[in-house]
Short mmCIF file of C-alpha atoms in Angstrom, two decimals:
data_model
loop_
_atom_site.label_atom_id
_atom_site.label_comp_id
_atom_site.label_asym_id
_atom_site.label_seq_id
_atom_site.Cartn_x
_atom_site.Cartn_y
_atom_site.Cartn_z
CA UNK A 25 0.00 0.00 0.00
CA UNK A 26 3.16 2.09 0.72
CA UNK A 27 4.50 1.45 -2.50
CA UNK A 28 1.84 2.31 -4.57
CA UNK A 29 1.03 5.97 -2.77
CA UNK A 30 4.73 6.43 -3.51
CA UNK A 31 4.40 5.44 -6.67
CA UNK A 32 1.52 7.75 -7.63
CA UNK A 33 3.08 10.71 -5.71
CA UNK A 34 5.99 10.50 -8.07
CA UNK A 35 4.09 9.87 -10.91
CA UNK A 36 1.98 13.14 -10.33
CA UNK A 37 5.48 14.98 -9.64
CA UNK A 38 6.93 14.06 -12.80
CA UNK A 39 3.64 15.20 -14.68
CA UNK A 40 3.43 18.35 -13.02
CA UNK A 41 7.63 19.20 -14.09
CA UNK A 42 6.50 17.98 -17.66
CA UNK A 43 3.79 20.80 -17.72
CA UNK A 44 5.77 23.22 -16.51
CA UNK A 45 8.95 22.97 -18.76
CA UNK A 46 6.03 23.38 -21.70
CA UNK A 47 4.66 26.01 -20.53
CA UNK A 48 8.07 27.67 -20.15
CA UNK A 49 9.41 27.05 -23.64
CA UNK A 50 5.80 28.37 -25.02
CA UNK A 51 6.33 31.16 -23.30
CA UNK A 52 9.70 31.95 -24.89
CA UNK A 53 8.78 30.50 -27.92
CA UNK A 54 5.77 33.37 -28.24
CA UNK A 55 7.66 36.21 -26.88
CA UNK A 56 10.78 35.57 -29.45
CA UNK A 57 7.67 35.43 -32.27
CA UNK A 58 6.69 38.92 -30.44
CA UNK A 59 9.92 40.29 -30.97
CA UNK A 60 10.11 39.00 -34.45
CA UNK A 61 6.82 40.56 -35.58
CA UNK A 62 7.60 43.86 -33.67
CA UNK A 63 11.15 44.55 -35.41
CA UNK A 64 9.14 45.37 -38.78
CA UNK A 65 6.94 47.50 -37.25
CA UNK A 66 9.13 49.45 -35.37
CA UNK A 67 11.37 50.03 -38.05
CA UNK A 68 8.18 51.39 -40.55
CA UNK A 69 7.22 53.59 -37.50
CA UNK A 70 10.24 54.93 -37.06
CA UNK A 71 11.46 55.41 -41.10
CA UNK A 72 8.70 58.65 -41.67
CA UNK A 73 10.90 60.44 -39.50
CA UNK A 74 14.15 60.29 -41.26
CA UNK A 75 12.42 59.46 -44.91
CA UNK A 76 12.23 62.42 -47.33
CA UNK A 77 9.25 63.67 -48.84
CA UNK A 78 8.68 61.86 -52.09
CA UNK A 79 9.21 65.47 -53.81
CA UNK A 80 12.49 65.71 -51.88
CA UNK A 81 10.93 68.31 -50.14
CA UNK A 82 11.88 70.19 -46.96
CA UNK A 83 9.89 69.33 -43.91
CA UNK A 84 10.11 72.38 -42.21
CA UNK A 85 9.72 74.63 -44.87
CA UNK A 86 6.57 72.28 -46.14
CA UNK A 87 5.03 72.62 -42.35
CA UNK A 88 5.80 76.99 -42.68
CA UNK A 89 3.73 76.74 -45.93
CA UNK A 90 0.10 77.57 -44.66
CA UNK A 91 1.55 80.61 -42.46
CA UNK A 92 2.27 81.83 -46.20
CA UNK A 93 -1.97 81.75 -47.22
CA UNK A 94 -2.74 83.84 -44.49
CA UNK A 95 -5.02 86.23 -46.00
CA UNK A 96 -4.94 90.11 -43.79
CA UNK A 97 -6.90 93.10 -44.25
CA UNK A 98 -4.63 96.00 -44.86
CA UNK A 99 -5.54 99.83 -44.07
CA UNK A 100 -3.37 102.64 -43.07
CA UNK A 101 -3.02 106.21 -43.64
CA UNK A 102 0.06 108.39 -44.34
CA UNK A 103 0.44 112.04 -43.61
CA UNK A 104 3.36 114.07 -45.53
CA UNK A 105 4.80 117.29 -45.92
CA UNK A 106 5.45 119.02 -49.17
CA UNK A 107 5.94 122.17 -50.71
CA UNK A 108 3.60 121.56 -53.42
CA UNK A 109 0.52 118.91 -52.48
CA UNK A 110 -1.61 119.14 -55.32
CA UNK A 111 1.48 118.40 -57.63
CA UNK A 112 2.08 115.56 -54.84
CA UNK A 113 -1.16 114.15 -54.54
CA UNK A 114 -1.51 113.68 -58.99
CA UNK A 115 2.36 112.16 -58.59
CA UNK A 116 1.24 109.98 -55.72
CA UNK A 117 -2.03 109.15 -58.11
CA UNK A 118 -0.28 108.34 -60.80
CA UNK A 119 2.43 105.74 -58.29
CA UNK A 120 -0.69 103.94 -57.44
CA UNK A 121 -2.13 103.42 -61.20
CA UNK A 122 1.56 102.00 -62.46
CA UNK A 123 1.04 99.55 -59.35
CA UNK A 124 -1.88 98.20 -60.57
CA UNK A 125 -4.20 100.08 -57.96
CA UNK A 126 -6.67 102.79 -58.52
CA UNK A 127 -7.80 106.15 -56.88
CA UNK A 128 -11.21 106.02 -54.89
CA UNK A 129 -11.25 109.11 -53.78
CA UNK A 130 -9.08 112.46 -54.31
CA UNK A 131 -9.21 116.35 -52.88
CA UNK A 132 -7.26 119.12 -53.90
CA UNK A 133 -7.68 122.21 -52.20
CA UNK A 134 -5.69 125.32 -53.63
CA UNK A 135 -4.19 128.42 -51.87
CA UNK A 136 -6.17 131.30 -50.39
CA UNK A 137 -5.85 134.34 -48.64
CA UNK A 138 -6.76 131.94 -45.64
CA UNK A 139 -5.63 129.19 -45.82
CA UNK A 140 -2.68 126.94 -47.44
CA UNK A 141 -2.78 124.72 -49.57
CA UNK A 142 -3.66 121.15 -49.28
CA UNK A 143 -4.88 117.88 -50.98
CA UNK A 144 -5.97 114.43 -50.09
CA UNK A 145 -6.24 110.81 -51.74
CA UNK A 146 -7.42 107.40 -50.98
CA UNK A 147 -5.61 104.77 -52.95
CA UNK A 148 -6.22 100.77 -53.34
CA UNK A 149 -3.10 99.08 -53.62
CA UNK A 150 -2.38 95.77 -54.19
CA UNK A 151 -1.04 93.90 -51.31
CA UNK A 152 2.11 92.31 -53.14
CA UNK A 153 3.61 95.73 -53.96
CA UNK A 154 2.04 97.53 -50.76
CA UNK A 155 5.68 98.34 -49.69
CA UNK A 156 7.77 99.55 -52.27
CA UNK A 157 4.14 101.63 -53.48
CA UNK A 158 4.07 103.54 -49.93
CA UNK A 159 7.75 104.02 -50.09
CA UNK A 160 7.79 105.61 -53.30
CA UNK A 161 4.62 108.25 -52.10
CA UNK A 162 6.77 108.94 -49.11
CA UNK A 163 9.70 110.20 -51.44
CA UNK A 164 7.43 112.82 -52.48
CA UNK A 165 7.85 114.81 -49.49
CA UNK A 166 8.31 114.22 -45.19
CA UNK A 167 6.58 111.72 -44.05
CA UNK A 168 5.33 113.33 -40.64
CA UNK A 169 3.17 110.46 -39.78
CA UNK A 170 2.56 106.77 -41.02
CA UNK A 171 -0.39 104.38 -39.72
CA UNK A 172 -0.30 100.37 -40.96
CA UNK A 173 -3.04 98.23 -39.95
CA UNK A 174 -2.96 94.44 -40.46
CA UNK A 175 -5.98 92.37 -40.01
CA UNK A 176 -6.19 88.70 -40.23
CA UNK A 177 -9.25 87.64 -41.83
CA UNK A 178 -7.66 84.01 -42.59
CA UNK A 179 -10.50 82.15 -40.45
CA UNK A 180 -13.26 84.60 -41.71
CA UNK A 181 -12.10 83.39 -45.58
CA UNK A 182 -11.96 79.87 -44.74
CA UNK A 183 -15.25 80.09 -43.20
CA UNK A 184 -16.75 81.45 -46.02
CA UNK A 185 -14.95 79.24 -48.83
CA UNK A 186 -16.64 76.03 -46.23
CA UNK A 187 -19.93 77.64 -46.53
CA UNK A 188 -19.72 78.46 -49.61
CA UNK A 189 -19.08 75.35 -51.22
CA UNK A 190 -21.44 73.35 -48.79
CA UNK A 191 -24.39 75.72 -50.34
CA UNK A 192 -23.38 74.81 -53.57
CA UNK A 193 -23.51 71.45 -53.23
CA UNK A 194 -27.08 71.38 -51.66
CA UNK A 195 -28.15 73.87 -55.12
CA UNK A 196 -26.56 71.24 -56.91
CA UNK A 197 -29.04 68.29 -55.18
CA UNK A 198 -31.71 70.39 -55.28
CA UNK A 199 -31.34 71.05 -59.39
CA UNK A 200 -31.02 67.10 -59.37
CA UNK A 201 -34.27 66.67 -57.42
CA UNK A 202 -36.38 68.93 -59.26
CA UNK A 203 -34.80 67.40 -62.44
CA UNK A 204 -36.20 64.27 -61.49
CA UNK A 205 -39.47 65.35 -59.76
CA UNK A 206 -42.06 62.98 -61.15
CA UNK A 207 -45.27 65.18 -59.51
CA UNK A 208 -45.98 68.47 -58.81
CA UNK A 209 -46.03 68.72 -55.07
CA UNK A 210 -42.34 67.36 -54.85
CA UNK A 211 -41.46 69.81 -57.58
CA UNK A 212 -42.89 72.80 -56.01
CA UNK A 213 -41.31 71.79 -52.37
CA UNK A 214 -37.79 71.00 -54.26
CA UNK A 215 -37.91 74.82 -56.02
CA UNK A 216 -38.76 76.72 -53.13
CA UNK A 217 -36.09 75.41 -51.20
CA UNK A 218 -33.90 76.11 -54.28
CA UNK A 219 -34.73 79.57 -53.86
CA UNK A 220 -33.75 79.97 -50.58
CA UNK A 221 -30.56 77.98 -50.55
CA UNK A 222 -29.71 80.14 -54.29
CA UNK A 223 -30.75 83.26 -51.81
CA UNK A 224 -27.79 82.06 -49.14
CA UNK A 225 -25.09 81.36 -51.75
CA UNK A 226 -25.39 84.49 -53.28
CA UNK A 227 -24.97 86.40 -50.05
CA UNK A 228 -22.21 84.56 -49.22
CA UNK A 229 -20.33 85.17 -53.35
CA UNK A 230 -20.91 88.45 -52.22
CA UNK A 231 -19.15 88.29 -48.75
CA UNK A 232 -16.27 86.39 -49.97
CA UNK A 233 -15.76 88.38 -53.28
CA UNK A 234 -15.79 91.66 -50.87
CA UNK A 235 -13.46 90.21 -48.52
CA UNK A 236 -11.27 89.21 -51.26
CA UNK A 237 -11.06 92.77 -52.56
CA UNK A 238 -9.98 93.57 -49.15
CA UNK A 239 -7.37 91.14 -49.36
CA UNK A 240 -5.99 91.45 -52.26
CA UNK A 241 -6.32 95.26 -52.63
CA UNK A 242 -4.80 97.64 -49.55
CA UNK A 243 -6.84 100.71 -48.00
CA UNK A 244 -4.26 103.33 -47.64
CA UNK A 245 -5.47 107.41 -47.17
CA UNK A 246 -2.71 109.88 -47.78
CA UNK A 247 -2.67 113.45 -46.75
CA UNK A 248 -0.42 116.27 -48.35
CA UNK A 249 -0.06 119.31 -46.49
CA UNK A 250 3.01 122.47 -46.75
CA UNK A 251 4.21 123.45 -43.57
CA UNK A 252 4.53 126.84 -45.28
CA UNK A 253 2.06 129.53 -43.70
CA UNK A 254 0.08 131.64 -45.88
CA UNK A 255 2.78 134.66 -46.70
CA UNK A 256 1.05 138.19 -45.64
CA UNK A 257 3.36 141.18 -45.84
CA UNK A 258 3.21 143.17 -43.65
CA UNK A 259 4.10 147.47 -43.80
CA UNK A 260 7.72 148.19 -44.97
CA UNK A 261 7.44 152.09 -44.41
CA UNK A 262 5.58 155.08 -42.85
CA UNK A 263 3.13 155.77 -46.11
CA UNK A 264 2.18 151.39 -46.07
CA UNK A 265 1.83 151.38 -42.47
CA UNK A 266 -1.05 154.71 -43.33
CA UNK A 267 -2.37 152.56 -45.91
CA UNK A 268 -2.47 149.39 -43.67
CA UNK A 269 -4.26 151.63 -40.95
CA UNK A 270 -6.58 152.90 -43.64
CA UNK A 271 -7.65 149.73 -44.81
CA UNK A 272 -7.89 147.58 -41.44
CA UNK A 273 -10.41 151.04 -40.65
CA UNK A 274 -12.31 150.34 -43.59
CA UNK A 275 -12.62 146.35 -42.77
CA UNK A 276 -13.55 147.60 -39.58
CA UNK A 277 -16.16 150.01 -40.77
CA UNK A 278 -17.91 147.75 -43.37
CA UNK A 279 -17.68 144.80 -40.25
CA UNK A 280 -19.55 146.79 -38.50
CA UNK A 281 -22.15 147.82 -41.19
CA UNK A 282 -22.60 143.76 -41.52
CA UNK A 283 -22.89 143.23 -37.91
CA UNK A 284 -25.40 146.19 -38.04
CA UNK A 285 -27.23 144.66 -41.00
CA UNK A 286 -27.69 141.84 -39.21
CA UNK A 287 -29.07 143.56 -36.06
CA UNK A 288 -31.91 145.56 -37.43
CA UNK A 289 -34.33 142.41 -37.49
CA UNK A 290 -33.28 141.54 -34.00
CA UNK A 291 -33.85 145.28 -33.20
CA UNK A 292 -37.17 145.48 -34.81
CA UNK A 293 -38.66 142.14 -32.93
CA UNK A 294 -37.50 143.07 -29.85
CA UNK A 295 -39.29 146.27 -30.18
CA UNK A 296 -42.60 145.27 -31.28
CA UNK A 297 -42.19 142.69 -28.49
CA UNK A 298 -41.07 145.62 -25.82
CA UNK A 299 -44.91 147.54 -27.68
CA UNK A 300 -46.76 144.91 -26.89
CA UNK A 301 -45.67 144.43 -23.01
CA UNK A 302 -46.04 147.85 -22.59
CA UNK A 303 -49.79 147.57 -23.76
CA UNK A 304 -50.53 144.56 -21.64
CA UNK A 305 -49.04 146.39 -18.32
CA UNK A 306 -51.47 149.54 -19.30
CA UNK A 307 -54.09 147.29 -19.59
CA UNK A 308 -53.46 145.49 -16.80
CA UNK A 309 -52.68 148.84 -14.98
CA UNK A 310 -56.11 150.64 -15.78
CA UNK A 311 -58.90 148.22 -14.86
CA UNK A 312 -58.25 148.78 -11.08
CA UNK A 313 -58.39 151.78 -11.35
CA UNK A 314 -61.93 152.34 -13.04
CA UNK A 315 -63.52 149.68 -10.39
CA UNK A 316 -62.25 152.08 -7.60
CA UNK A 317 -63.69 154.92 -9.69
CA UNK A 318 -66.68 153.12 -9.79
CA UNK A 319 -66.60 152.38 -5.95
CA UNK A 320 -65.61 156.12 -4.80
CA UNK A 321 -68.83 157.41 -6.68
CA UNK A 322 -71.53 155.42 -5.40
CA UNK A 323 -70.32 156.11 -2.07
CA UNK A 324 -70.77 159.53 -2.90
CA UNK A 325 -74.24 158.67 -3.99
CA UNK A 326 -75.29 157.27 -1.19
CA UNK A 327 -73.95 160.00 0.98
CA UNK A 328 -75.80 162.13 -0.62
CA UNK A 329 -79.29 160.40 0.01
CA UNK A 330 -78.93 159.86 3.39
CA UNK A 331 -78.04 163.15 4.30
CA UNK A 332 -81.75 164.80 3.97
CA UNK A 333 -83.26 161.98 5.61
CA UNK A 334 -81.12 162.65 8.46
CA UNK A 335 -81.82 166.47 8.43
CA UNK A 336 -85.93 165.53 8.39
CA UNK A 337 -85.12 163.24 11.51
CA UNK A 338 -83.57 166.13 13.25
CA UNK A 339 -86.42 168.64 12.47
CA UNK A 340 -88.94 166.24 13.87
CA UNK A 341 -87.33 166.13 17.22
CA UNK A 342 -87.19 169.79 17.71
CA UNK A 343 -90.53 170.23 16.99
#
């Protein structure tokens, strides 16, 4: 009985070592097929990063490549100084037309006896020559001042392109549809929201084609001004300073023969006004007056009537 429970013990210990070396050399067996089938991958997930670009390309300089379609709204204005700004503002004119821009809006103002001369211009430039365009108008004269704004509208234009193009894919359906429309209530449903959809994408051509203008063409106001007052002489001798005297007394004189011009309406309303016052206090004044009149002589009256009653009364007594 000994023998055989010995027997079976070490049978079940040998079985149990038998498992366990398989299991161990499974084990190894499946992690060196691990390794094996990793080595591939590893190596494909690691070539993109030292691989070229099938165009031999730059990586960097392919990654810097949307920072170059930003679009930007450009406006500015530009203030300069020059002894002749009319003849500055047609040179500055003509600067923007060789550029490939155009003139919106331009004001010349000559030389008077009050004030100097002076002219104005708002130019659309196009963006790729912006620079050299606003350097050449500043060699027309000193640049006292100079304003650049940059807006970046890149998200705006990409927003509109998306909508855009979604719109125009739902016309496009739509045009299908009603193409194929067998009856008439399918027809009418598919054109009226055709006309709304048609309404959209034309609003939104509009946007982007006005944004684009923006983009592509620069805002820029310049102003051209002479630092130069207006030259007045003034008297060089004893006779001009007479004649200056003479005619600042004249300007003086006919001033005041404006001013007085102008006052005689003023003087004539506020007179009727100060009439008619006056008649409302005299008005106002008088009826009092007449009641206490009034008043005064009935007393008197009745004075009067009593007084011979009174005399009667007396007689009677004495007698």
């Amino acid at each position: 009985m000994k023998r055989c429970l010995f027997a079976a013990l070490a049978g079940s210990f040998l079985v149990l070592a038998g498992c366990s070396g398989n299991d161990g050399s499974s084990g190894f067996d499946g992690g060196s097929e691990i390794g094996r089938s990793m080595s591939p991958v590893d190596s494909s997930m690691a070539s993109p990063a030292v691989a070229p670009s099938p165009e031999g390309g730059d990586p960097l300089r392919d990654q810097a490549q949307p920072a170059a379609e930003r679009k930007e709204v450009v406006t500015g204005q530009i203030f300069v100084t020059t002894p002749d700004p009319i003849q500055a503002s047609r040179d500055a004119a003509a600067l923007v037309e060789q550029a490939g821009g155009r003139v919106d809006n331009r004001t010349e103002n000559a030389e008077t006896d009050y004030s100097a001369a002076s002219s104005s211009l708002t130019a659309r430039i196009p963006a790729e020559d912006l620079t050299g365009t606003v350097d050449r108008i500043s060699a027309l004269g000193e640049v006292t001042s100079i304003n650049l704004t940059r807006d970046d509208v890149t998200m705006q234009y990409r927003d509109l392109d998306a909508r855009t193009a979604a719109l125009q894919s739902s016309v496009d359906r739509l045009r299908a549809l009603i193409a194929e429309a067998t009856n008439t209530a399918d027809l009418i449903e598919a054109e009226s929201a055709l006309s709304s959809r048609q309404g959209e994408l034309d609003s939104l051509v509009s946007q982007r084609n006005y944004l684009a203008d923006q983009v592509e063409l620069s805002t820029i106001t310049v102003q051209f001004d002479t630092d130069e007052a207006t030259p007045v002489r003034g008297p060089d001798n004893f006779f001009d300073g007479v004649v200056a005297g003479w005619n600042s007394l004249i300007d003086a004189v006919q001033d005041g023969v404006v001013n007085l011009g102008r006052a005689i309406p003023w003087l004539g309303a506020l007179t009727i006004g100060a009439g008619i016052v006056y008649g409302l206090v005299r008005i106002i004044r008088r009826k009092p007056g007449s009641a206490n009149d009034t008043d005064t002589a009935d007393d008197t009256d009745t004075a009067d009537s009593t007084e011979p009653d009174a005399k009667t009364e007396a007689e009677r007594d004495s007698s």
